[in-house]
PDB file of C-alpha atoms and ligand atoms in Angstrom:
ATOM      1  CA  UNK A   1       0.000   0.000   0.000  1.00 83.00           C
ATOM      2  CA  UNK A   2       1.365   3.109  -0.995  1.00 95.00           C
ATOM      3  CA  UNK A   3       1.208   5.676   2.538  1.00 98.00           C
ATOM      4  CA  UNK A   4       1.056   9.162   2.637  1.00 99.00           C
ATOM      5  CA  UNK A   5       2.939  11.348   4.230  1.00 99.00           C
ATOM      6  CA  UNK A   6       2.978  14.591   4.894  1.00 99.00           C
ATOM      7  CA  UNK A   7       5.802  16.641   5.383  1.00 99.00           C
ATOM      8  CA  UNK A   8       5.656  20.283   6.828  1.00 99.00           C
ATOM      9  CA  UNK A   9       8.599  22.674   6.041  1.00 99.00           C
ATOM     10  CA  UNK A  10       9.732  20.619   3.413  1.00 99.00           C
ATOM     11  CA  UNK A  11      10.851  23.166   1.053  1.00 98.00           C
ATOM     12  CA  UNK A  12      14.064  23.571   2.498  1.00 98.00           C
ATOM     13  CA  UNK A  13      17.327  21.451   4.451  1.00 98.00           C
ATOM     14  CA  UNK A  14      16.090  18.283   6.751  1.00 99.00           C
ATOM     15  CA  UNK A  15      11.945  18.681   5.715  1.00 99.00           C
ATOM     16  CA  UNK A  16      13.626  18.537   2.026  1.00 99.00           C
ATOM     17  CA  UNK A  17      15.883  15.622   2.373  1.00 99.00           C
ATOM     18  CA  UNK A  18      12.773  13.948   4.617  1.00 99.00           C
ATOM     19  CA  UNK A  19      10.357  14.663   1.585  1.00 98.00           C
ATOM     20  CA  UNK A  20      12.854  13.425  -1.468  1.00 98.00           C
ATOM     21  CA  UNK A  21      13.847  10.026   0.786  1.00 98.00           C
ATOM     22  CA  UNK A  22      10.129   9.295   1.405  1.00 98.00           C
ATOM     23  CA  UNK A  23       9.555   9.885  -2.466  1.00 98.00           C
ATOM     24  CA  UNK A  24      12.275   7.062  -3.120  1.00 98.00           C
ATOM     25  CA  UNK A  25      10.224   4.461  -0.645  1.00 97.00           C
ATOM     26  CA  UNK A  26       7.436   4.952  -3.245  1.00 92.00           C
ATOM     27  CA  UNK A  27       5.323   7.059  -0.586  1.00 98.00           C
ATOM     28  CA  UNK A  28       3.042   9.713  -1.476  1.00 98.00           C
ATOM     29  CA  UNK A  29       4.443  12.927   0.035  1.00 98.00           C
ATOM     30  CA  UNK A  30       2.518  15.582   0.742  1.00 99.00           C
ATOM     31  CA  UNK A  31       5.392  18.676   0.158  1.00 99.00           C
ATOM     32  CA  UNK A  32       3.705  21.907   2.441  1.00 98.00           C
ATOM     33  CA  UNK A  33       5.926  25.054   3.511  1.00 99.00           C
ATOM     34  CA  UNK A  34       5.020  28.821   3.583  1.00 98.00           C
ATOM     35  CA  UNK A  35       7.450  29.034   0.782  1.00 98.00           C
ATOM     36  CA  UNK A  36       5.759  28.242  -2.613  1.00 98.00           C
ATOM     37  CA  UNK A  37       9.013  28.111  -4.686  1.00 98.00           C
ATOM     38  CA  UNK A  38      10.420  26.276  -2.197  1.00 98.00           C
ATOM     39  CA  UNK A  39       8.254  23.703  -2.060  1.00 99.00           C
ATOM     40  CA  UNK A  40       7.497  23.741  -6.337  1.00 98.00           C
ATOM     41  CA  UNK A  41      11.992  23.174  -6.788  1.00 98.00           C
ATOM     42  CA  UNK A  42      11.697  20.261  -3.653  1.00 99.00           C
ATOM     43  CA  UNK A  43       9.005  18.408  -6.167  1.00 99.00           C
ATOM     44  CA  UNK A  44      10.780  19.119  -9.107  1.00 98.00           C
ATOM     45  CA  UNK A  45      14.019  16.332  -7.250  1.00 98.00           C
ATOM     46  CA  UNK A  46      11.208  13.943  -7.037  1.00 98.00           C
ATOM     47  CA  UNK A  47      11.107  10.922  -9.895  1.00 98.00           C
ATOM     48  CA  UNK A  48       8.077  11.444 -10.215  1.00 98.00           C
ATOM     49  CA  UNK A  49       6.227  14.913  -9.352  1.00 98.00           C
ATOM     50  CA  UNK A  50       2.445  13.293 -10.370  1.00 98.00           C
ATOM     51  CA  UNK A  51       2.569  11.087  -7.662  1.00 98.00           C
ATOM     52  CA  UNK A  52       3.455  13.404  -5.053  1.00 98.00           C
ATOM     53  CA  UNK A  53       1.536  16.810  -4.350  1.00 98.00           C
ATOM     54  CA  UNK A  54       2.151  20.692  -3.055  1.00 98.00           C
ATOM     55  CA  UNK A  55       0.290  22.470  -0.513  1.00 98.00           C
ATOM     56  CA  UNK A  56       1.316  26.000   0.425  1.00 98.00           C
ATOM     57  CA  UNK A  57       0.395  26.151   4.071  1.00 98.00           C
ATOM     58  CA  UNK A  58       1.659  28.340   7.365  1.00 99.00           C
ATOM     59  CA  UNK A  59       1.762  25.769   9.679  1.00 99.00           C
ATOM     60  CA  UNK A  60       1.175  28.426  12.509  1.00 98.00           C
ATOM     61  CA  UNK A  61      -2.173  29.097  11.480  1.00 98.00           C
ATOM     62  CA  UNK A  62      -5.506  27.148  12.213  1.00 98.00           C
ATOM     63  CA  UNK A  63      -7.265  27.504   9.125  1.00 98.00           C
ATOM     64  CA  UNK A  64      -3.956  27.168   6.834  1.00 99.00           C
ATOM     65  CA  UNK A  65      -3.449  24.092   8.286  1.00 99.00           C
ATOM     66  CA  UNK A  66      -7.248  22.577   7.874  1.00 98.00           C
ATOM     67  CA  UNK A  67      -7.060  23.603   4.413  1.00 98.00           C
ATOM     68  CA  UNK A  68      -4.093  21.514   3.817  1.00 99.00           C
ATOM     69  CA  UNK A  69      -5.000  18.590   5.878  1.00 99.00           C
ATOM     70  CA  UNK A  70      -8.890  18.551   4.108  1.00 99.00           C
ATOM     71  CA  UNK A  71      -6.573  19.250   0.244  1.00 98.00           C
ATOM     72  CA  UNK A  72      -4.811  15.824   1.296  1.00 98.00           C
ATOM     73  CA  UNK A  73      -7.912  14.113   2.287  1.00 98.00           C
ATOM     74  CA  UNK A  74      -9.349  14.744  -0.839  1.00 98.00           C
ATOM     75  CA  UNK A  75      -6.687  13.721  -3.232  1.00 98.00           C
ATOM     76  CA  UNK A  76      -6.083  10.225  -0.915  1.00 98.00           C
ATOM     77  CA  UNK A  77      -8.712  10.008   1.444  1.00 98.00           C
ATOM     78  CA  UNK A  78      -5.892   8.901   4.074  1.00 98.00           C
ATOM     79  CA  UNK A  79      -2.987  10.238   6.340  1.00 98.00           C
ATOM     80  CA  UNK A  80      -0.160   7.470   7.364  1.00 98.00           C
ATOM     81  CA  UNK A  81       2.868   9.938   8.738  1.00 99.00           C
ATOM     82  CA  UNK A  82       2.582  13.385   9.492  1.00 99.00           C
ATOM     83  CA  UNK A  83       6.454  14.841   9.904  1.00 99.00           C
ATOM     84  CA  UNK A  84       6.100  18.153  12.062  1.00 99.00           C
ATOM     85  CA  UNK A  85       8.733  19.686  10.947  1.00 99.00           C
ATOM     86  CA  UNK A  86       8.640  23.211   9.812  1.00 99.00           C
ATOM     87  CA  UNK A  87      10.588  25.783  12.305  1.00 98.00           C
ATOM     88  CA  UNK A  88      12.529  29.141  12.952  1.00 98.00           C
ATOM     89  CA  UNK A  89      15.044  29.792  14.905  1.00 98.00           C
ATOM     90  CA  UNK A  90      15.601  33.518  16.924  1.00 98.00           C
ATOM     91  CA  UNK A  91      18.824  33.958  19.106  1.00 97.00           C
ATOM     92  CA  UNK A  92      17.367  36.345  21.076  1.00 97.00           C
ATOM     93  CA  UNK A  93      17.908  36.674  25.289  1.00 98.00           C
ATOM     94  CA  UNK A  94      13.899  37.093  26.781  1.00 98.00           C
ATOM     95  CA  UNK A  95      14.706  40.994  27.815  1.00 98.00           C
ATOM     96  CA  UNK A  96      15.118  41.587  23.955  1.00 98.00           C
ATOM     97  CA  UNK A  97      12.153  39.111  22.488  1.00 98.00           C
ATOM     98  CA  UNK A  98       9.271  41.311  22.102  1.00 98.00           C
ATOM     99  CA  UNK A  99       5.861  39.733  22.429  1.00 98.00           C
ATOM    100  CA  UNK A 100       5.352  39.089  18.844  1.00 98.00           C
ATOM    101  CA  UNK A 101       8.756  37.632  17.927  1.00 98.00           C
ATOM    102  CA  UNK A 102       8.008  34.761  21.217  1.00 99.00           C
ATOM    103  CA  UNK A 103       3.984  34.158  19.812  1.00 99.00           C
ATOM    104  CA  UNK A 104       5.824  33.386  16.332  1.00 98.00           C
ATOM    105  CA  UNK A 105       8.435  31.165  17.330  1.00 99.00           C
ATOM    106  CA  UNK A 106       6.261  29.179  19.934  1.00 99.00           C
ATOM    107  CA  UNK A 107       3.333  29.222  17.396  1.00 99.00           C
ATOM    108  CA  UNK A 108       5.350  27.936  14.024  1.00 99.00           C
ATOM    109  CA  UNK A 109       7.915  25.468  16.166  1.00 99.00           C
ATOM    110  CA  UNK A 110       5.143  24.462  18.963  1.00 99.00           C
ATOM    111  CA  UNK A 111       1.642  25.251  17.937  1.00 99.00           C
ATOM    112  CA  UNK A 112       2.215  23.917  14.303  1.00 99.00           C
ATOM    113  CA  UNK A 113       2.540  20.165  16.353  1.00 99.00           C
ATOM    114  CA  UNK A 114      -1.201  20.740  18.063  1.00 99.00           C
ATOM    115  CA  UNK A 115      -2.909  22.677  15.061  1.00 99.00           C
ATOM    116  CA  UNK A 116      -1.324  19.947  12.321  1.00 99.00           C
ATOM    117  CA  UNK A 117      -1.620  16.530  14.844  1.00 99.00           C
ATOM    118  CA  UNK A 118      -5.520  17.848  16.036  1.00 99.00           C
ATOM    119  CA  UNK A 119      -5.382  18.447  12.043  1.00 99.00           C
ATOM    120  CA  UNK A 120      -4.730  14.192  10.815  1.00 99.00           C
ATOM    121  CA  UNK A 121      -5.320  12.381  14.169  1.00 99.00           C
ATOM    122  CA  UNK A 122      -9.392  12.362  13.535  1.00 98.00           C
ATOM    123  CA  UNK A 123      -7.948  10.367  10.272  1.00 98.00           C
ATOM    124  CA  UNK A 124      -5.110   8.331  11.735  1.00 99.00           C
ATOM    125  CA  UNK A 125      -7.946   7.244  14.817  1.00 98.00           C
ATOM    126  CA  UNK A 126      -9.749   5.956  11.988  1.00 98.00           C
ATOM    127  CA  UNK A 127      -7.262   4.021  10.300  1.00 98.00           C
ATOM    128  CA  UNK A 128      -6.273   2.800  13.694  1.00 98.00           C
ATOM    129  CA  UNK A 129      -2.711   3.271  12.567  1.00 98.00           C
ATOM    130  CA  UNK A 130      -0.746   6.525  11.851  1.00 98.00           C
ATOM    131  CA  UNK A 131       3.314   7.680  12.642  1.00 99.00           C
ATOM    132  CA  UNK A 132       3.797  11.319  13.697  1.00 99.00           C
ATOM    133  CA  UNK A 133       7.496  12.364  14.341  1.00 99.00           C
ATOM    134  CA  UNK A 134       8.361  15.625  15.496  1.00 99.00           C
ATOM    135  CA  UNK A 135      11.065  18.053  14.736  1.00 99.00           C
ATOM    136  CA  UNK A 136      13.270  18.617  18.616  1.00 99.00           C
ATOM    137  CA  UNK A 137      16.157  20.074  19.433  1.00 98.00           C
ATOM    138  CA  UNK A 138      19.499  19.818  21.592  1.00 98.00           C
ATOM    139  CA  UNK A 139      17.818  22.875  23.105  1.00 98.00           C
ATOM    140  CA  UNK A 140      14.999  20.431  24.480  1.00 98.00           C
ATOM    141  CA  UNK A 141      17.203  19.589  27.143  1.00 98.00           C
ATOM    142  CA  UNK A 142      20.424  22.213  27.399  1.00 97.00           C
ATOM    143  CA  UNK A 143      21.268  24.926  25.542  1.00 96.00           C
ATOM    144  CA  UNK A 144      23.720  28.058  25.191  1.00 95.00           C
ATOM    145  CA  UNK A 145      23.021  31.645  25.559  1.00 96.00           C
ATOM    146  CA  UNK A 146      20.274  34.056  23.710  1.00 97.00           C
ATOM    147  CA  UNK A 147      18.048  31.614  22.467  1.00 98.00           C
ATOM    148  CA  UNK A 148      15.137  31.688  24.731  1.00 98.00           C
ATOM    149  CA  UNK A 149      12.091  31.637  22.879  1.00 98.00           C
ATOM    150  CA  UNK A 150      13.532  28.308  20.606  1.00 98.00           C
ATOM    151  CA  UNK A 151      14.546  26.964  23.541  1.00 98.00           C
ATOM    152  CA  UNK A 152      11.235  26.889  25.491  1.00 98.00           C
ATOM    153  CA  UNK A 153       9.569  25.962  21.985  1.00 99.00           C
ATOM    154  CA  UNK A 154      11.851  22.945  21.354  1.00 98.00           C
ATOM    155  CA  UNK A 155      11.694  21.922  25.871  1.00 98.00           C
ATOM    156  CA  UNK A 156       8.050  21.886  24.565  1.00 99.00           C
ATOM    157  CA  UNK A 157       8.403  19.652  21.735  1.00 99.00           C
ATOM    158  CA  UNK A 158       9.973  16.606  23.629  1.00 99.00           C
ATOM    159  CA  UNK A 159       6.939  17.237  26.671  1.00 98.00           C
ATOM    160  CA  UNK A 160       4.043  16.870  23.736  1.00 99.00           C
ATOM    161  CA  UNK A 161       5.690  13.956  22.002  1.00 99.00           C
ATOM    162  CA  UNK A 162       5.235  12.090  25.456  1.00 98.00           C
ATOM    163  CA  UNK A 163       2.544  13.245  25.983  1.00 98.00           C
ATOM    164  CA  UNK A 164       0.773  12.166  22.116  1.00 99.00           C
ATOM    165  CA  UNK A 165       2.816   9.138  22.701  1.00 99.00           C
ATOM    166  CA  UNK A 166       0.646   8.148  26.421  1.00 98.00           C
ATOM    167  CA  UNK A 167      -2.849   9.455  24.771  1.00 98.00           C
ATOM    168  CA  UNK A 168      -2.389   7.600  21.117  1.00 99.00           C
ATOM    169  CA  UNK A 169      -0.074   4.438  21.710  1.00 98.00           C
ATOM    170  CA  UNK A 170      -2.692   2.527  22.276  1.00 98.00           C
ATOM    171  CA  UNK A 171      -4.624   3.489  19.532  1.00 98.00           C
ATOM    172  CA  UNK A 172      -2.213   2.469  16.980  1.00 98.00           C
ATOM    173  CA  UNK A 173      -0.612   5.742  16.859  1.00 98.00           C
ATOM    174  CA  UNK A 174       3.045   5.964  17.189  1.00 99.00           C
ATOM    175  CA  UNK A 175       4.561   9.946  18.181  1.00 99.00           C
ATOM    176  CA  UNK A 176       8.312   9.661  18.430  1.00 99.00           C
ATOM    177  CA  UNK A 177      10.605  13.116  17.936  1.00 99.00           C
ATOM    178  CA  UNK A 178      14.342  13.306  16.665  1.00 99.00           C
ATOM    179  CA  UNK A 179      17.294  15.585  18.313  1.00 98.00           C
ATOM    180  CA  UNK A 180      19.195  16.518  15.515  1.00 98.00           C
ATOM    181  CA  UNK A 181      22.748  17.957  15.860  1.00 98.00           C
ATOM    182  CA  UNK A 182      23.995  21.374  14.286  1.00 98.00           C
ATOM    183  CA  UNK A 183      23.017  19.770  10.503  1.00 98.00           C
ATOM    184  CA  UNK A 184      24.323  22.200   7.726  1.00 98.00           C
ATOM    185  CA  UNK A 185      20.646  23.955   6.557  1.00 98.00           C
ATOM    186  CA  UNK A 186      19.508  27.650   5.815  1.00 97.00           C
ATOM    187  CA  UNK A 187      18.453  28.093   9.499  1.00 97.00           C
ATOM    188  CA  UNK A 188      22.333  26.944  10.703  1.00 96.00           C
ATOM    189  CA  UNK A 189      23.842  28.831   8.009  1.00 96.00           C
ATOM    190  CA  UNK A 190      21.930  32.183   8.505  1.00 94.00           C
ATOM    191  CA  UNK A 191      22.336  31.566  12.573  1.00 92.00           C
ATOM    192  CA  UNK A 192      25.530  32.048  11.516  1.00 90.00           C
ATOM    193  CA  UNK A 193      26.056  34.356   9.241  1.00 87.00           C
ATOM    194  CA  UNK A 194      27.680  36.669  11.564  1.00 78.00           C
ATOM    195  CA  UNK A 195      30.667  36.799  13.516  1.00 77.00           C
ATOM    196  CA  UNK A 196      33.538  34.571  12.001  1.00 82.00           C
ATOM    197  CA  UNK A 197      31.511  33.702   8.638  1.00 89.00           C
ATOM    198  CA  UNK A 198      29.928  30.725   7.781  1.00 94.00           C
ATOM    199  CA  UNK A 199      32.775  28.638   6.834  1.00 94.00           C
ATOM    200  CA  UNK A 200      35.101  28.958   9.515  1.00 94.00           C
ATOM    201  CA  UNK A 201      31.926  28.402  12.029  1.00 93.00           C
ATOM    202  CA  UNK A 202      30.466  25.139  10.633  1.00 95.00           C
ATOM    203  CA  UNK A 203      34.171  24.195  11.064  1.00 94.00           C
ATOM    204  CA  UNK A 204      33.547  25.632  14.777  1.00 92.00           C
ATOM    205  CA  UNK A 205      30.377  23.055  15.097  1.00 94.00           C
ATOM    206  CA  UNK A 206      32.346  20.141  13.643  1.00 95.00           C
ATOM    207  CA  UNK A 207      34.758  20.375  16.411  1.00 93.00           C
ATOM    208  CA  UNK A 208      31.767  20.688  19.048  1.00 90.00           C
ATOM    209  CA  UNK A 209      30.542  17.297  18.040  1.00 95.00           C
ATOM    210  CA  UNK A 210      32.363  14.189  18.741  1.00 96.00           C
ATOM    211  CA  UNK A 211      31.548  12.635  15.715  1.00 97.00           C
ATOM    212  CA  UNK A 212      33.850  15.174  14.358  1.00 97.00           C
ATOM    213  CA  UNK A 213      31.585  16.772  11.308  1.00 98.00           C
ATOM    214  CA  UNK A 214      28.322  18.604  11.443  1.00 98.00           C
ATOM    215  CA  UNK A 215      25.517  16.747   9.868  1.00 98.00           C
ATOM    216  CA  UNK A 216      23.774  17.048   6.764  1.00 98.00           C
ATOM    217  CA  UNK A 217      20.116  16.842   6.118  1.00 98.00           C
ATOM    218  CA  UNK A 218      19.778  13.335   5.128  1.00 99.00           C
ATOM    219  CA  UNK A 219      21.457  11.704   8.260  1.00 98.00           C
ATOM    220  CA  UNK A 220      18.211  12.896   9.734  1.00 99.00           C
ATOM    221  CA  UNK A 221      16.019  12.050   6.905  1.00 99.00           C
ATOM    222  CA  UNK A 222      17.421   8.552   7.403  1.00 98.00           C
ATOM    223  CA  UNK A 223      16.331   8.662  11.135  1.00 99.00           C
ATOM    224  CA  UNK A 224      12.654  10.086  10.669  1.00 99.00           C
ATOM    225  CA  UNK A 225      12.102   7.586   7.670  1.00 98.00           C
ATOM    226  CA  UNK A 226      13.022   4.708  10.347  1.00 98.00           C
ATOM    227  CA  UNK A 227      10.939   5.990  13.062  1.00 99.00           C
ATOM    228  CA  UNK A 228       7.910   6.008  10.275  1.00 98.00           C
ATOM    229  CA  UNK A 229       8.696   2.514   9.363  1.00 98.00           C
ATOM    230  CA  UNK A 230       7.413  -1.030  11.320  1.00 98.00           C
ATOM    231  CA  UNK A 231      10.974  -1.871  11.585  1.00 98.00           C
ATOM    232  CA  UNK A 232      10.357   1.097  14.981  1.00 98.00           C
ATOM    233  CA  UNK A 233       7.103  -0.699  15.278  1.00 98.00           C
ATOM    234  CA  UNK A 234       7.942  -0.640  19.034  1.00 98.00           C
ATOM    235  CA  UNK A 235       9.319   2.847  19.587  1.00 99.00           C
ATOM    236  CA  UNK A 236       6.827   5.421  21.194  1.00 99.00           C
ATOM    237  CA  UNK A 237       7.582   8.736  23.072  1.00 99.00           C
ATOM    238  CA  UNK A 238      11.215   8.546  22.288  1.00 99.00           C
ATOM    239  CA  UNK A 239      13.308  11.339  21.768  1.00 99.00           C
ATOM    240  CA  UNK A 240      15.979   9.890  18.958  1.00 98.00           C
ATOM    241  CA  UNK A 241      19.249  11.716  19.159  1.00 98.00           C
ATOM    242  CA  UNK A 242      20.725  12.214  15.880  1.00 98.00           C
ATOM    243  CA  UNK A 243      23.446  15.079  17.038  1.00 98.00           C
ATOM    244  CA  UNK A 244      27.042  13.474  16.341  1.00 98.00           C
ATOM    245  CA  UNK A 245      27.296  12.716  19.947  1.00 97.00           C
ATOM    246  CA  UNK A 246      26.555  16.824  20.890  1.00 96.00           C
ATOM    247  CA  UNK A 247      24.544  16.014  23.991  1.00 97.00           C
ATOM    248  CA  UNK A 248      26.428  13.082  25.236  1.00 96.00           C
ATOM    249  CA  UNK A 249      29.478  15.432  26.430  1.00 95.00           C
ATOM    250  CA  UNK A 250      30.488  17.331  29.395  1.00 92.00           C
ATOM    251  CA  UNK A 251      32.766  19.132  27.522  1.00 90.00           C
ATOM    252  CA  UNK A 252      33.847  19.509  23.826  1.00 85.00           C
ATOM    253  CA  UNK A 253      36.387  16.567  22.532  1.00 82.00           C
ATOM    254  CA  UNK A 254      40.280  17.050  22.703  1.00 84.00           C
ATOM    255  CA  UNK A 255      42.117  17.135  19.866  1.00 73.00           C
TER     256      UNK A 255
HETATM  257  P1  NAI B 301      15.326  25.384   7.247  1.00 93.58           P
HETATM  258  O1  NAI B 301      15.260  26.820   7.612  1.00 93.58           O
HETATM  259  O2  NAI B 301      16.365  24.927   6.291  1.00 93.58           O
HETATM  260  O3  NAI B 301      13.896  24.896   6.714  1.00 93.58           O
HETATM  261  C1  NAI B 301      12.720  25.198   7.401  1.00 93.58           C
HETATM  262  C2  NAI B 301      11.559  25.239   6.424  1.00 93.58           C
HETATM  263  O4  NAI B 301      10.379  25.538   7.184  1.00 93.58           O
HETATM  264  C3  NAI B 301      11.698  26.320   5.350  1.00 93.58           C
HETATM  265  O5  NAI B 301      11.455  25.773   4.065  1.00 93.58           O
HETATM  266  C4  NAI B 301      10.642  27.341   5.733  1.00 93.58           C
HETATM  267  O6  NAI B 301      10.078  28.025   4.624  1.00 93.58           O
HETATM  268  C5  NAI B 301       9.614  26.471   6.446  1.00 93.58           C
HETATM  269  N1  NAI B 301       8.757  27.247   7.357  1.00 93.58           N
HETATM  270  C6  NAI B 301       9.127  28.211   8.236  1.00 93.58           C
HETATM  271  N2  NAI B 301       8.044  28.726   8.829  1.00 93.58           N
HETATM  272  C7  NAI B 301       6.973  28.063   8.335  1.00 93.58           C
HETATM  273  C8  NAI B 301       5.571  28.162   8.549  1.00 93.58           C
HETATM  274  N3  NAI B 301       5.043  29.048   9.416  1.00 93.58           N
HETATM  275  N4  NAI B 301       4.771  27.334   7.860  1.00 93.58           N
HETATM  276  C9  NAI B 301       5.269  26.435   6.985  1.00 93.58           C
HETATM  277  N5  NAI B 301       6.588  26.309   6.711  1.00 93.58           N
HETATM  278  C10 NAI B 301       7.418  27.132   7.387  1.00 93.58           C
HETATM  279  O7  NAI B 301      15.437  24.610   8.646  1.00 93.58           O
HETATM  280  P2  NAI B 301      16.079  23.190   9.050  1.00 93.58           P
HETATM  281  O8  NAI B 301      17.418  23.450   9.588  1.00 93.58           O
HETATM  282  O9  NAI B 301      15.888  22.222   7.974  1.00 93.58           O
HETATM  283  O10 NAI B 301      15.162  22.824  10.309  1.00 93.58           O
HETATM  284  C11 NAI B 301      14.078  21.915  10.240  1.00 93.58           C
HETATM  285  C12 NAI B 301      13.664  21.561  11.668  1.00 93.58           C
HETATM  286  O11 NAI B 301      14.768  20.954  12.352  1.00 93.58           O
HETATM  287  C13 NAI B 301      13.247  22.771  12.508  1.00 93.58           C
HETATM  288  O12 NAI B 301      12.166  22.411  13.336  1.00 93.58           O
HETATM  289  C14 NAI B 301      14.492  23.037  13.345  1.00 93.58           C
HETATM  290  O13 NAI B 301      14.198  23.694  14.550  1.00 93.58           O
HETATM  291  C15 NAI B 301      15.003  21.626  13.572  1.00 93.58           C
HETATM  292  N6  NAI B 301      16.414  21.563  13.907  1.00 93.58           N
HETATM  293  C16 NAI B 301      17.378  21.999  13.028  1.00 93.58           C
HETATM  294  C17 NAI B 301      18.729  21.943  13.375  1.00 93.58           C
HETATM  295  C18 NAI B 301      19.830  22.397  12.453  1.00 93.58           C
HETATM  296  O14 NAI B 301      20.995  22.428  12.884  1.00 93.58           O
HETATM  297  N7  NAI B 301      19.565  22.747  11.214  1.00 93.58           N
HETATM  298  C19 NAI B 301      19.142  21.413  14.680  1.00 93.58           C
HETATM  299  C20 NAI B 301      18.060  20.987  15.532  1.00 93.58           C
HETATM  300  C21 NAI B 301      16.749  21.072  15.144  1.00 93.58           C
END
């Protein structure tokens, strides 16, 4: 049977390489970001674009997202994986968030999980079967300075996934989320943009994380298409690190 997925974000770095590594299981990937050219070049990669579809949707907003969900309904009449994925990052300390800058991060990295899971679970209950993985972060469980309003978004993350995980196990649905490393993207890249130039700071992050490299979209692709699979048939609430061994130090390798 050939699933469908849907894949928020996916215009862009790890919701890309998620989308194009579902396309080559054969699944039927539902491509959504805010971006539309984004999203049009990720299903141009695909083998074949007819089998797959676009959906321009802001994942922080209610009625976006119903729009999409009820556009995927109607094309397959079913939902098997929903990858919450889509984000943004701010380094920002709290003193110099304003009010709208925190409602925008929490609601695109944090309300885009409730609005798009309340969006497919009515479907997945049905089905009695249904994957949802979520999009965490290191900064779900430490972080480093001037990134407060990711940071409580991502703490948040990890706390739902449990949480889906208790409420839906049962039921056939399976909420896992994935800790990926610094993985070499738009958002890292324009994070660090600044200060010693892009080069010379992914070299920074490569020496940060044991494994030696940063990552690259598809090592997480890899992980999320595994945690949709039955070979994780009994994984449920986990947060999957995928970070080059980043959280697993006290401090940063020697040479
Ligand atoms: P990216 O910036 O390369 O791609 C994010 C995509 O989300 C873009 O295509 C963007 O247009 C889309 N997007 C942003 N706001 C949206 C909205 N309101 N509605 C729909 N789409 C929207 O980011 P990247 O690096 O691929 O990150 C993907 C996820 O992985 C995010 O949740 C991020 O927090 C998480 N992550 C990334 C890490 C990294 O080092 N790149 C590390 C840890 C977590």
């Amino acid at each position: 049977m050939t699933r469908v997925v849907i894949v928020t974000g996916a215009g862009s770095g790890i919701g890309q390489a998620t989308a194009l590594r579902f396309a080559t299981q054969q699944d039927a990937v539902v491509i959504t970001d805010i971006n539309e050219s984004a999203a049009r070049a990720t299903l141009a990669q695909t083998a074949d674009p007819s089998a797959h579809m676009v959906h321009i949707c802001d994942v922080s907003n209610e009625h976006s997202v119903q729009m999409m969900v009820a556009a995927v309904l109607d094309r397959y009449g079913r939902v098997d994986v929903l990858v919450n994925n889509a984000g943004i990052l701010l380094s920002k300390p709290l003193h110099l968030t304003s009010w709208v800058e925190w409602q925008r991060v929490l609601n695109t990295n944090l309300g885009s999980i409730f609005l798009c899971s309340a969006a497919v679970l009515p479907t997945m209950l049905a089905q009695h079967a249904g994957a949802i993985i979520n999009l965490a972060s290191p900064h779900s469980f430490a972080t480093t300075s001037n990134i407060a309003a990711y940071a409580a978004s991502k703490g948040g993350v990890v706390s739902l996934t449990r949480q889906m995980a208790m409420d839906y196990g049962r039921l056939g649905i399976r909420t896992n989320c994935v800790v990926p490393g610094a993985i070499d993207t738009a958002m890292l890249r324009s994070d660090i943009a600044h200060g010693d130039g892009v080069e010379a700071s992914l070299a920074g992050w490569a020496r940060v994380q044991p494994i030696g490299r940063v990552g690259q979209p598809d090592d997480i692709a890899q992980v999320i298409c595994w945690l949709a699979s039955d070979a994780a048939g009994f994984v449920l609430g986990a947060a999957i690190h995928a970070d080059g061994g980043m959280l697993a130090q006290l401090t940063p390798p020697t040479e």
